[in-house]
Amino acid sequence: MKLAILAMQDAIHCHSTRKEFSGISFQDVNDIIPKFTTLRFSQTHTLTSMKGKRLTVTGFPSGGTLGGTIWNIAVGCHVVVYGNGVYHKEGRVVPSLDMSSLTPPSVFICDCGDHNIDVRTQQGSLEMYSIWETKPTLQPQRGPSSYPPPDELKQVIMLFLRKDGNVLIPCDGSGRTIELLLLICTILIPTRRAYPVVVLSHNAHALRAQTKAMLEWMNEDAHSRFTDKNQHPLQCFKTDVHFVSSLHEAEAIADPKVVLATPLSMDIGFSLELFVRWAEKRYTLVILPMRRPPAGSVIAEVFNELNSNKQQGANATVLLEVPMRVPLTGDELREWKLKQQKKEQQERKADSSKKRRAAVAGSRSKDDQHNEEEQEEE
């Protein structure tokens, strides 16, 4: 839950710092936190309806993300398993999906986005990337439907870094980012030259602290390293990874570097800004850590443009809209001030009406209490 809260807060930061955003606020996120009930894996929780019907829910590791859960929901003799985003392979710290712990369900609900993927021939979702080079037009390095194994991924990343090119990886504010970060560390740490690895997110420092405290949600290999060797599985985050929360901090780190920037969709925020800045450089490598980009996003537009232009044997050019805040001047500034004054007046009227209603209600309650006392005396 805490990683999800961090991801929500990061998304609000990304939108509110670049444009007017009223979809959800930090207060909305804070208000829902007390409504959650935190469970551990294999812990059963019982819910009772107003009619007295009982429903039990039990969470098990779903694989793919740290804390990701598949739910076993039992109502009477019926069992429903809800598993959105399940992953069958064990990660570097994330446990794999364990179907043996689940009760045979009456209904199994899952996503079907990977229904046409033969898992027997794939290397795992962390090694599945679409890679392209920007010079400054986009030219595919390999097809969107083919995925390099770890050794080949290392060769491509090192090729660009040795040419003083940067590597950009759009990512979410939590979840799969931890596995992806560990993969990048295993590629770069053994090299002779220490290439910087940067996590650029509004909640970067909170993400580092929170994930290090989530040892109980990690796999058995991570537990054994901690108990037997007294080695934290995320120890490299302390010495080999820079967690920064602003572009200024990221740019202060010397090039070439690998940057994991939020958000994953590249619609707004740090990932979009870095993409626009680095697209003009001769060597820039962008890695998509997903099979299917979110529909309607900037990253999906780039992905589809690359795919269509590859078939035609041409480079791809993508027009991007980059929102930003600018100071208001002239008539726009006066109009904004008038709106703010009207808004403040309405808020003051609403507060005063609430106080009047509260005062009237208080006086009525006192009068009722006084009448009851007089009746008792009589």
mmCIF file of C-alpha atoms in Angstrom:
data_model
loop_
_atom_site.group_PDB
_atom_site.id
_atom_site.type_symbol
_atom_site.label_atom_id
_atom_site.label_comp_id
_atom_site.label_asym_id
_atom_site.label_seq_id
_atom_site.Cartn_x
_atom_site.Cartn_y
_atom_site.Cartn_z
ATOM 1 C CA MET A 1 0.000 0.000 0.000
ATOM 2 C CA LYS A 2 2.801 2.423 0.882
ATOM 3 C CA LEU A 3 4.434 1.994 -2.529
ATOM 4 C CA ALA A 4 1.076 2.663 -4.183
ATOM 5 C CA ILE A 5 0.692 5.852 -2.127
ATOM 6 C CA LEU A 6 4.154 6.985 -3.254
ATOM 7 C CA ALA A 7 3.227 6.310 -6.888
ATOM 8 C CA MET A 8 0.016 8.330 -6.523
ATOM 9 C CA GLN A 9 1.839 11.243 -4.916
ATOM 10 C CA ASP A 10 4.482 11.211 -7.650
ATOM 11 C CA ALA A 11 1.773 11.282 -10.339
ATOM 12 C CA ILE A 12 0.124 14.302 -8.689
ATOM 13 C CA HIS A 13 3.498 16.072 -8.513
ATOM 14 C CA CYS A 14 4.169 15.395 -12.210
ATOM 15 C CA HIS A 15 0.849 16.896 -13.310
ATOM 16 C CA SER A 16 0.491 19.793 -10.862
ATOM 17 C CA THR A 17 3.994 21.175 -11.404
ATOM 18 C CA ARG A 18 3.508 21.531 -15.173
ATOM 19 C CA LYS A 19 -0.172 22.402 -15.625
ATOM 20 C CA GLU A 20 -3.499 22.995 -13.876
ATOM 21 C CA PHE A 21 -4.575 19.672 -12.414
ATOM 22 C CA SER A 22 -7.716 19.085 -10.354
ATOM 23 C CA GLY A 23 -8.322 15.370 -10.873
ATOM 24 C CA ILE A 24 -6.985 14.349 -7.470
ATOM 25 C CA SER A 25 -5.137 16.122 -4.667
ATOM 26 C CA PHE A 26 -2.662 15.161 -1.973
ATOM 27 C CA GLN A 27 -5.449 15.551 0.570
ATOM 28 C CA ASP A 28 -7.536 12.984 -1.338
ATOM 29 C CA VAL A 29 -4.655 10.516 -1.093
ATOM 30 C CA ASN A 30 -4.161 11.206 2.619
ATOM 31 C CA ASP A 31 -7.899 10.767 3.257
ATOM 32 C CA ILE A 32 -8.006 7.230 1.843
ATOM 33 C CA ILE A 33 -5.006 5.924 3.810
ATOM 34 C CA PRO A 34 -6.981 5.256 7.054
ATOM 35 C CA LYS A 35 -9.577 3.322 5.029
ATOM 36 C CA PHE A 36 -7.077 0.611 4.054
ATOM 37 C CA THR A 37 -6.564 -2.598 6.005
ATOM 38 C CA THR A 38 -2.991 -3.859 5.635
ATOM 39 C CA LEU A 39 -2.563 -7.631 5.344
ATOM 40 C CA ARG A 40 0.452 -9.874 5.106
ATOM 41 C CA PHE A 41 0.734 -12.668 2.557
ATOM 42 C CA SER A 42 -1.426 -15.700 3.471
ATOM 43 C CA GLN A 43 -3.309 -13.661 6.095
ATOM 44 C CA THR A 44 -7.092 -14.065 5.910
ATOM 45 C CA HIS A 45 -9.445 -11.163 6.526
ATOM 46 C CA THR A 46 -13.208 -11.535 7.001
ATOM 47 C CA LEU A 47 -15.754 -8.971 5.841
ATOM 48 C CA THR A 48 -19.403 -9.016 6.933
ATOM 49 C CA SER A 49 -22.171 -7.316 4.980
ATOM 50 C CA MET A 50 -25.117 -5.478 6.517
ATOM 51 C CA LYS A 51 -27.251 -8.556 5.823
ATOM 52 C CA GLY A 52 -24.872 -10.770 7.757
ATOM 53 C CA LYS A 53 -23.184 -12.475 4.801
ATOM 54 C CA ARG A 54 -19.493 -13.250 5.318
ATOM 55 C CA LEU A 55 -16.733 -12.907 2.742
ATOM 56 C CA THR A 56 -13.093 -13.865 3.326
ATOM 57 C CA VAL A 57 -10.132 -12.527 1.358
ATOM 58 C CA THR A 58 -6.570 -13.864 1.410
ATOM 59 C CA GLY A 59 -3.608 -12.371 -0.430
ATOM 60 C CA PHE A 60 -0.720 -14.294 -2.017
ATOM 61 C CA PRO A 61 2.321 -13.079 -4.024
ATOM 62 C CA SER A 62 1.400 -12.390 -7.636
ATOM 63 C CA GLY A 63 4.969 -11.892 -8.874
ATOM 64 C CA GLY A 64 6.175 -9.030 -11.036
ATOM 65 C CA THR A 65 6.141 -6.248 -8.443
ATOM 66 C CA LEU A 66 7.238 -5.878 -4.842
ATOM 67 C CA GLY A 67 4.099 -6.398 -2.751
ATOM 68 C CA GLY A 68 2.026 -7.403 -5.792
ATOM 69 C CA THR A 69 -0.923 -9.539 -4.700
ATOM 70 C CA ILE A 70 -3.294 -12.122 -6.128
ATOM 71 C CA TRP A 71 -6.535 -12.372 -4.144
ATOM 72 C CA ASN A 72 -8.378 -15.508 -3.062
ATOM 73 C CA ILE A 73 -11.997 -14.436 -2.356
ATOM 74 C CA ALA A 74 -14.349 -16.971 -0.734
ATOM 75 C CA VAL A 75 -18.121 -16.541 -0.351
ATOM 76 C CA GLY A 76 -19.775 -19.638 1.054
ATOM 77 C CA CYS A 77 -18.752 -22.590 -1.130
ATOM 78 C CA HIS A 78 -17.723 -20.348 -4.040
ATOM 79 C CA VAL A 79 -14.134 -19.151 -4.561
ATOM 80 C CA VAL A 80 -13.059 -16.336 -6.892
ATOM 81 C CA VAL A 81 -9.384 -15.676 -7.629
ATOM 82 C CA TYR A 82 -8.527 -12.156 -8.828
ATOM 83 C CA GLY A 83 -5.055 -11.933 -10.309
ATOM 84 C CA ASN A 84 -4.378 -8.875 -12.448
ATOM 85 C CA GLY A 85 -0.753 -8.538 -13.572
ATOM 86 C CA VAL A 86 0.462 -11.949 -12.365
ATOM 87 C CA TYR A 87 3.960 -13.120 -13.285
ATOM 88 C CA HIS A 88 5.170 -16.703 -13.025
ATOM 89 C CA LYS A 89 8.955 -16.174 -12.758
ATOM 90 C CA GLU A 90 10.903 -15.222 -9.670
ATOM 91 C CA GLY A 91 12.770 -11.930 -9.802
ATOM 92 C CA ARG A 92 15.911 -10.721 -8.104
ATOM 93 C CA VAL A 93 13.978 -9.772 -4.964
ATOM 94 C CA VAL A 94 10.341 -10.212 -5.995
ATOM 95 C CA PRO A 95 8.738 -13.624 -5.303
ATOM 96 C CA SER A 96 7.046 -15.495 -8.130
ATOM 97 C CA LEU A 97 3.388 -16.428 -8.449
ATOM 98 C CA ASP A 98 2.651 -19.523 -6.335
ATOM 99 C CA MET A 99 -0.532 -21.183 -7.595
ATOM 100 C CA SER A 100 -0.200 -24.069 -5.132
ATOM 101 C CA SER A 101 -1.305 -21.819 -2.262
ATOM 102 C CA LEU A 102 -4.618 -20.950 -3.923
ATOM 103 C CA THR A 103 -7.891 -22.775 -3.403
ATOM 104 C CA PRO A 104 -9.192 -24.196 -6.724
ATOM 105 C CA PRO A 105 -11.517 -21.375 -7.830
ATOM 106 C CA SER A 106 -14.950 -21.308 -9.358
ATOM 107 C CA VAL A 107 -13.859 -18.245 -11.347
ATOM 108 C CA PHE A 108 -10.345 -16.986 -12.157
ATOM 109 C CA ILE A 109 -10.176 -13.318 -13.199
ATOM 110 C CA CYS A 110 -6.952 -12.172 -14.867
ATOM 111 C CA ASP A 111 -5.695 -9.826 -17.568
ATOM 112 C CA CYS A 112 -5.225 -11.188 -21.087
ATOM 113 C CA GLY A 113 -2.794 -8.678 -22.577
ATOM 114 C CA ASP A 114 -0.117 -11.358 -22.991
ATOM 115 C CA HIS A 115 -2.394 -14.064 -24.371
ATOM 116 C CA ASN A 116 -0.369 -14.299 -27.587
ATOM 117 C CA ILE A 117 3.039 -14.543 -25.833
ATOM 118 C CA ASP A 118 4.663 -17.974 -25.611
ATOM 119 C CA VAL A 119 6.248 -17.839 -22.145
ATOM 120 C CA ARG A 120 8.401 -20.895 -22.935
ATOM 121 C CA THR A 121 10.442 -18.887 -25.447
ATOM 122 C CA GLN A 122 10.768 -15.620 -23.511
ATOM 123 C CA GLN A 123 13.565 -14.564 -21.159
ATOM 124 C CA GLY A 124 11.319 -12.726 -18.669
ATOM 125 C CA SER A 125 9.581 -9.382 -18.612
ATOM 126 C CA LEU A 126 12.561 -7.409 -17.286
ATOM 127 C CA GLU A 127 14.609 -8.358 -20.339
ATOM 128 C CA MET A 128 11.874 -7.362 -22.803
ATOM 129 C CA TYR A 129 12.608 -3.948 -24.177
ATOM 130 C CA SER A 130 12.141 -1.996 -27.353
ATOM 131 C CA ILE A 131 15.253 0.058 -27.983
ATOM 132 C CA TRP A 132 15.809 2.957 -30.335
ATOM 133 C CA GLU A 133 18.416 5.580 -31.000
ATOM 134 C CA THR A 134 17.700 9.287 -31.510
ATOM 135 C CA LYS A 135 19.919 11.192 -33.978
ATOM 136 C CA PRO A 136 17.727 13.417 -33.572
ATOM 137 C CA THR A 137 14.983 11.556 -35.518
ATOM 138 C CA LEU A 138 13.946 8.213 -34.067
ATOM 139 C CA GLN A 139 15.516 5.148 -35.625
ATOM 140 C CA PRO A 140 14.649 1.678 -34.244
ATOM 141 C CA GLN A 141 17.590 -0.285 -32.879
ATOM 142 C CA ARG A 142 15.477 -3.454 -32.854
ATOM 143 C CA GLY A 143 11.845 -4.263 -33.507
ATOM 144 C CA PRO A 144 9.143 -3.488 -30.960
ATOM 145 C CA SER A 145 8.193 -7.180 -30.702
ATOM 146 C CA SER A 146 11.672 -8.644 -30.156
ATOM 147 C CA TYR A 147 13.416 -8.638 -26.804
ATOM 148 C CA PRO A 148 17.161 -8.816 -26.098
ATOM 149 C CA PRO A 149 18.504 -11.250 -23.498
ATOM 150 C CA PRO A 150 20.537 -9.767 -20.591
ATOM 151 C CA ASP A 151 23.921 -10.174 -22.304
ATOM 152 C CA GLU A 152 22.753 -8.401 -25.432
ATOM 153 C CA LEU A 153 21.036 -5.720 -23.350
ATOM 154 C CA LYS A 154 24.323 -5.118 -21.548
ATOM 155 C CA GLN A 155 26.182 -4.826 -24.859
ATOM 156 C CA VAL A 156 23.729 -2.233 -26.206
ATOM 157 C CA ILE A 157 23.759 -0.140 -23.016
ATOM 158 C CA MET A 158 27.560 -0.216 -22.803
ATOM 159 C CA LEU A 159 27.832 0.703 -26.505
ATOM 160 C CA PHE A 160 25.949 3.952 -25.945
ATOM 161 C CA LEU A 161 27.654 4.782 -22.647
ATOM 162 C CA ARG A 162 31.103 4.336 -24.180
ATOM 163 C CA LYS A 163 30.089 6.799 -26.890
ATOM 164 C CA ASP A 164 29.229 9.296 -24.118
ATOM 165 C CA GLY A 165 25.523 8.775 -24.735
ATOM 166 C CA ASN A 166 22.874 8.735 -22.025
ATOM 167 C CA VAL A 167 20.310 6.012 -21.379
ATOM 168 C CA LEU A 168 16.730 6.922 -20.439
ATOM 169 C CA ILE A 169 14.317 4.381 -18.958
ATOM 170 C CA PRO A 170 10.772 5.628 -18.230
ATOM 171 C CA CYS A 171 9.395 3.893 -15.136
ATOM 172 C CA ASP A 172 6.633 4.093 -12.556
ATOM 173 C CA GLY A 173 7.106 5.535 -9.102
ATOM 174 C CA SER A 174 7.429 2.134 -7.433
ATOM 175 C CA GLY A 175 6.554 -1.486 -8.153
ATOM 176 C CA ARG A 176 8.595 -2.933 -11.000
ATOM 177 C CA THR A 177 11.183 -0.143 -10.782
ATOM 178 C CA ILE A 178 13.064 -1.979 -8.011
ATOM 179 C CA GLU A 179 13.630 -5.084 -10.157
ATOM 180 C CA LEU A 180 14.615 -2.951 -13.130
ATOM 181 C CA LEU A 181 17.061 -0.965 -11.016
ATOM 182 C CA LEU A 182 18.716 -4.141 -9.720
ATOM 183 C CA LEU A 183 19.131 -5.387 -13.301
ATOM 184 C CA ILE A 184 20.837 -2.140 -14.353
ATOM 185 C CA CYS A 185 23.120 -2.325 -11.300
ATOM 186 C CA THR A 186 24.216 -5.873 -12.187
ATOM 187 C CA ILE A 187 25.104 -4.628 -15.672
ATOM 188 C CA LEU A 188 27.044 -1.499 -14.685
ATOM 189 C CA ILE A 189 28.679 -2.259 -11.316
ATOM 190 C CA PRO A 190 31.164 -4.860 -12.651
ATOM 191 C CA THR A 191 32.412 -2.449 -15.357
ATOM 192 C CA ARG A 192 35.762 -0.765 -14.957
ATOM 193 C CA ARG A 193 34.331 2.711 -15.296
ATOM 194 C CA ALA A 194 31.687 3.685 -12.749
ATOM 195 C CA TYR A 195 28.778 4.927 -14.862
ATOM 196 C CA PRO A 196 26.219 6.754 -12.683
ATOM 197 C CA VAL A 197 22.784 5.202 -12.178
ATOM 198 C CA VAL A 198 20.094 7.772 -11.315
ATOM 199 C CA VAL A 199 16.508 7.412 -10.106
ATOM 200 C CA LEU A 200 14.665 10.651 -10.893
ATOM 201 C CA SER A 201 11.320 10.907 -9.111
ATOM 202 C CA HIS A 202 9.538 13.399 -6.877
ATOM 203 C CA ASN A 203 9.478 10.716 -4.148
ATOM 204 C CA ALA A 204 12.877 9.178 -4.900
ATOM 205 C CA HIS A 205 14.235 9.382 -1.346
ATOM 206 C CA ALA A 206 11.006 8.021 0.170
ATOM 207 C CA LEU A 207 11.047 5.184 -2.392
ATOM 208 C CA ARG A 208 14.554 4.147 -1.341
ATOM 209 C CA ALA A 209 13.676 4.186 2.355
ATOM 210 C CA GLN A 210 10.398 2.339 1.876
ATOM 211 C CA THR A 211 11.723 -0.462 -0.313
ATOM 212 C CA LYS A 212 14.618 -1.181 2.041
ATOM 213 C CA ALA A 213 12.061 -1.668 4.832
ATOM 214 C CA MET A 214 10.021 -4.197 2.801
ATOM 215 C CA LEU A 215 12.245 -7.211 3.360
ATOM 216 C CA GLU A 216 9.331 -9.420 4.431
ATOM 217 C CA TRP A 217 7.721 -8.987 0.993
ATOM 218 C CA MET A 218 10.817 -10.214 -0.874
ATOM 219 C CA ASN A 219 11.644 -13.730 -2.040
ATOM 220 C CA GLU A 220 13.451 -16.491 -0.162
ATOM 221 C CA ASP A 221 16.797 -15.734 -1.798
ATOM 222 C CA ALA A 222 16.664 -12.168 -0.460
ATOM 223 C CA HIS A 223 15.760 -13.480 3.006
ATOM 224 C CA SER A 224 18.644 -15.965 3.030
ATOM 225 C CA ARG A 225 21.169 -13.312 1.984
ATOM 226 C CA PHE A 226 19.994 -11.099 4.828
ATOM 227 C CA THR A 227 19.915 -13.812 7.530
ATOM 228 C CA ASP A 228 22.912 -15.945 6.494
ATOM 229 C CA LYS A 229 25.290 -13.338 5.077
ATOM 230 C CA ASN A 230 23.978 -10.248 6.884
ATOM 231 C CA GLN A 231 23.691 -8.601 3.467
ATOM 232 C CA HIS A 232 20.668 -6.519 2.540
ATOM 233 C CA PRO A 233 19.473 -7.374 -0.998
ATOM 234 C CA LEU A 234 19.180 -3.656 -1.809
ATOM 235 C CA GLN A 235 22.577 -2.684 -0.408
ATOM 236 C CA CYS A 236 23.698 -1.388 -3.815
ATOM 237 C CA PHE A 237 21.066 1.374 -3.581
ATOM 238 C CA LYS A 238 23.130 3.024 -0.838
ATOM 239 C CA THR A 239 26.462 3.108 -2.651
ATOM 240 C CA ASP A 240 25.847 2.778 -6.397
ATOM 241 C CA VAL A 241 22.558 4.577 -7.128
ATOM 242 C CA HIS A 242 21.742 8.305 -6.984
ATOM 243 C CA PHE A 243 18.181 9.046 -5.835
ATOM 244 C CA VAL A 244 17.244 12.606 -6.840
ATOM 245 C CA SER A 245 13.982 14.551 -6.894
ATOM 246 C CA SER A 246 14.705 17.381 -9.358
ATOM 247 C CA LEU A 247 16.128 17.900 -12.838
ATOM 248 C CA HIS A 248 18.763 20.204 -11.405
ATOM 249 C CA GLU A 249 20.121 17.392 -9.219
ATOM 250 C CA ALA A 250 20.057 14.938 -12.118
ATOM 251 C CA GLU A 251 21.887 17.296 -14.483
ATOM 252 C CA ALA A 252 24.542 17.901 -11.837
ATOM 253 C CA ILE A 253 25.593 14.252 -12.172
ATOM 254 C CA ALA A 254 28.170 13.859 -14.910
ATOM 255 C CA ASP A 255 27.328 12.277 -18.265
ATOM 256 C CA PRO A 256 27.171 9.583 -19.511
ATOM 257 C CA LYS A 257 24.621 8.045 -17.166
ATOM 258 C CA VAL A 258 21.588 5.793 -16.924
ATOM 259 C CA VAL A 259 18.459 7.546 -15.651
ATOM 260 C CA LEU A 260 15.237 5.885 -14.537
ATOM 261 C CA ALA A 261 12.677 8.706 -14.655
ATOM 262 C CA THR A 262 8.975 8.896 -13.867
ATOM 263 C CA PRO A 263 6.334 8.601 -15.163
ATOM 264 C CA LEU A 264 6.155 5.435 -17.232
ATOM 265 C CA SER A 265 3.766 6.869 -19.845
ATOM 266 C CA MET A 266 6.086 9.807 -20.655
ATOM 267 C CA ASP A 267 3.001 12.051 -20.994
ATOM 268 C CA ILE A 268 4.404 14.602 -18.551
ATOM 269 C CA GLY A 269 7.037 14.920 -15.879
ATOM 270 C CA PHE A 270 10.727 14.087 -15.734
ATOM 271 C CA SER A 271 10.726 11.295 -18.341
ATOM 272 C CA LEU A 272 9.156 13.534 -20.998
ATOM 273 C CA GLU A 273 11.462 16.475 -20.221
ATOM 274 C CA LEU A 274 14.583 14.319 -20.443
ATOM 275 C CA PHE A 275 13.335 12.708 -23.646
ATOM 276 C CA VAL A 276 12.852 16.126 -25.278
ATOM 277 C CA ARG A 277 16.262 17.397 -24.093
ATOM 278 C CA TRP A 278 18.232 14.291 -25.003
ATOM 279 C CA ALA A 279 16.558 13.697 -28.365
ATOM 280 C CA GLU A 280 18.779 16.394 -29.862
ATOM 281 C CA LYS A 281 21.951 14.630 -28.783
ATOM 282 C CA ARG A 282 23.708 12.335 -31.204
ATOM 283 C CA TYR A 283 23.620 9.232 -29.037
ATOM 284 C CA THR A 284 20.649 8.635 -26.785
ATOM 285 C CA LEU A 285 19.246 5.248 -25.913
ATOM 286 C CA VAL A 286 15.641 4.913 -24.698
ATOM 287 C CA ILE A 287 14.479 1.628 -23.190
ATOM 288 C CA LEU A 288 10.818 0.731 -22.776
ATOM 289 C CA PRO A 289 10.397 -1.706 -19.871
ATOM 290 C CA MET A 290 7.083 -3.088 -21.145
ATOM 291 C CA ARG A 291 5.518 -5.115 -23.926
ATOM 292 C CA ARG A 292 2.510 -2.845 -24.414
ATOM 293 C CA PRO A 293 2.763 0.929 -23.832
ATOM 294 C CA PRO A 294 -0.330 2.523 -22.201
ATOM 295 C CA ALA A 295 -2.887 3.338 -24.879
ATOM 296 C CA GLY A 296 -3.053 7.023 -25.800
ATOM 297 C CA SER A 297 0.227 7.901 -24.084
ATOM 298 C CA VAL A 298 3.256 9.627 -25.595
ATOM 299 C CA ILE A 299 5.270 6.464 -25.270
ATOM 300 C CA ALA A 300 2.584 4.549 -27.206
ATOM 301 C CA GLU A 301 2.645 7.173 -29.971
ATOM 302 C CA VAL A 302 6.413 6.853 -30.287
ATOM 303 C CA PHE A 303 6.161 3.072 -30.172
ATOM 304 C CA ASN A 304 3.540 2.912 -32.941
ATOM 305 C CA GLU A 305 5.388 5.455 -35.081
ATOM 306 C CA LEU A 306 8.561 3.418 -34.858
ATOM 307 C CA ASN A 307 6.749 0.240 -35.786
ATOM 308 C CA SER A 308 5.030 1.736 -38.849
ATOM 309 C CA ASN A 309 8.149 3.532 -40.113
ATOM 310 C CA LYS A 310 10.298 0.429 -39.690
ATOM 311 C CA GLN A 311 8.040 -1.399 -42.122
ATOM 312 C CA GLN A 312 8.539 1.447 -44.624
ATOM 313 C CA GLY A 313 12.314 1.554 -44.027
ATOM 314 C CA ALA A 314 12.251 5.183 -42.838
ATOM 315 C CA ASN A 315 13.059 7.094 -39.679
ATOM 316 C CA ALA A 316 10.255 8.300 -37.432
ATOM 317 C CA THR A 317 9.479 11.902 -36.494
ATOM 318 C CA VAL A 318 7.074 12.467 -33.594
ATOM 319 C CA LEU A 319 5.468 15.785 -32.635
ATOM 320 C CA LEU A 320 5.200 16.155 -28.862
ATOM 321 C CA GLU A 321 3.183 18.578 -26.762
ATOM 322 C CA VAL A 322 5.148 19.587 -23.659
ATOM 323 C CA PRO A 323 3.008 21.437 -21.072
ATOM 324 C CA MET A 324 4.649 24.031 -18.853
ATOM 325 C CA ARG A 325 3.709 26.792 -16.457
ATOM 326 C CA VAL A 326 4.455 30.411 -17.466
ATOM 327 C CA PRO A 327 3.875 33.655 -15.486
ATOM 328 C CA LEU A 328 0.565 35.395 -16.284
ATOM 329 C CA THR A 329 0.699 38.982 -17.557
ATOM 330 C CA GLY A 330 -1.731 41.704 -18.616
ATOM 331 C CA ASP A 331 -5.402 40.753 -19.057
ATOM 332 C CA GLU A 332 -4.786 37.110 -18.143
ATOM 333 C CA LEU A 333 -3.273 38.100 -14.803
ATOM 334 C CA ARG A 334 -6.168 40.495 -14.017
ATOM 335 C CA GLU A 335 -8.738 37.848 -14.954
ATOM 336 C CA TRP A 336 -7.004 35.301 -12.716
ATOM 337 C CA LYS A 337 -6.976 37.741 -9.767
ATOM 338 C CA LEU A 338 -10.719 38.415 -10.204
ATOM 339 C CA LYS A 339 -11.421 34.667 -10.178
ATOM 340 C CA GLN A 340 -9.346 34.238 -7.039
ATOM 341 C CA GLN A 341 -11.200 37.105 -5.291
ATOM 342 C CA LYS A 342 -14.593 35.601 -6.187
ATOM 343 C CA LYS A 343 -13.423 32.201 -4.992
ATOM 344 C CA GLU A 344 -12.263 33.635 -1.657
ATOM 345 C CA GLN A 345 -15.552 35.507 -1.214
ATOM 346 C CA GLN A 346 -17.546 32.325 -1.857
ATOM 347 C CA GLU A 347 -15.404 30.427 0.638
ATOM 348 C CA ARG A 348 -15.915 33.129 3.289
ATOM 349 C CA LYS A 349 -19.686 33.071 2.704
ATOM 350 C CA ALA A 350 -19.750 29.294 2.968
ATOM 351 C CA ASP A 351 -17.761 29.382 6.223
ATOM 352 C CA SER A 352 -19.997 32.054 7.746
ATOM 353 C CA SER A 353 -23.168 30.144 6.784
ATOM 354 C CA LYS A 354 -21.767 26.995 8.371
ATOM 355 C CA LYS A 355 -21.003 28.897 11.572
ATOM 356 C CA ARG A 356 -24.539 30.372 11.634
ATOM 357 C CA ARG A 357 -26.119 26.945 11.146
ATOM 358 C CA ALA A 358 -23.902 25.506 13.887
ATOM 359 C CA ALA A 359 -24.863 28.368 16.258
ATOM 360 C CA VAL A 360 -28.591 27.910 15.544
ATOM 361 C CA ALA A 361 -28.312 24.166 16.099
ATOM 362 C CA GLY A 362 -26.468 24.788 19.389
ATOM 363 C CA SER A 363 -29.088 27.224 20.664
ATOM 364 C CA ARG A 364 -31.896 24.821 19.747
ATOM 365 C CA SER A 365 -30.221 22.000 21.617
ATOM 366 C CA LYS A 366 -29.820 24.231 24.690
ATOM 367 C CA ASP A 367 -33.505 25.252 24.524
ATOM 368 C CA ASP A 368 -34.588 21.619 24.216
ATOM 369 C CA GLN A 369 -32.429 20.664 27.175
ATOM 370 C CA HIS A 370 -33.876 23.539 29.232
ATOM 371 C CA ASN A 371 -37.458 22.483 28.385
ATOM 372 C CA GLU A 372 -36.718 18.891 29.376
ATOM 373 C CA GLU A 373 -35.350 20.036 32.723
ATOM 374 C CA GLU A 374 -38.461 22.146 33.375
ATOM 375 C CA GLN A 375 -40.701 19.181 32.547
ATOM 376 C CA GLU A 376 -38.765 16.953 34.946
ATOM 377 C CA GLU A 377 -39.141 19.537 37.752
ATOM 378 C CA GLU A 378 -42.913 19.714 37.212
#
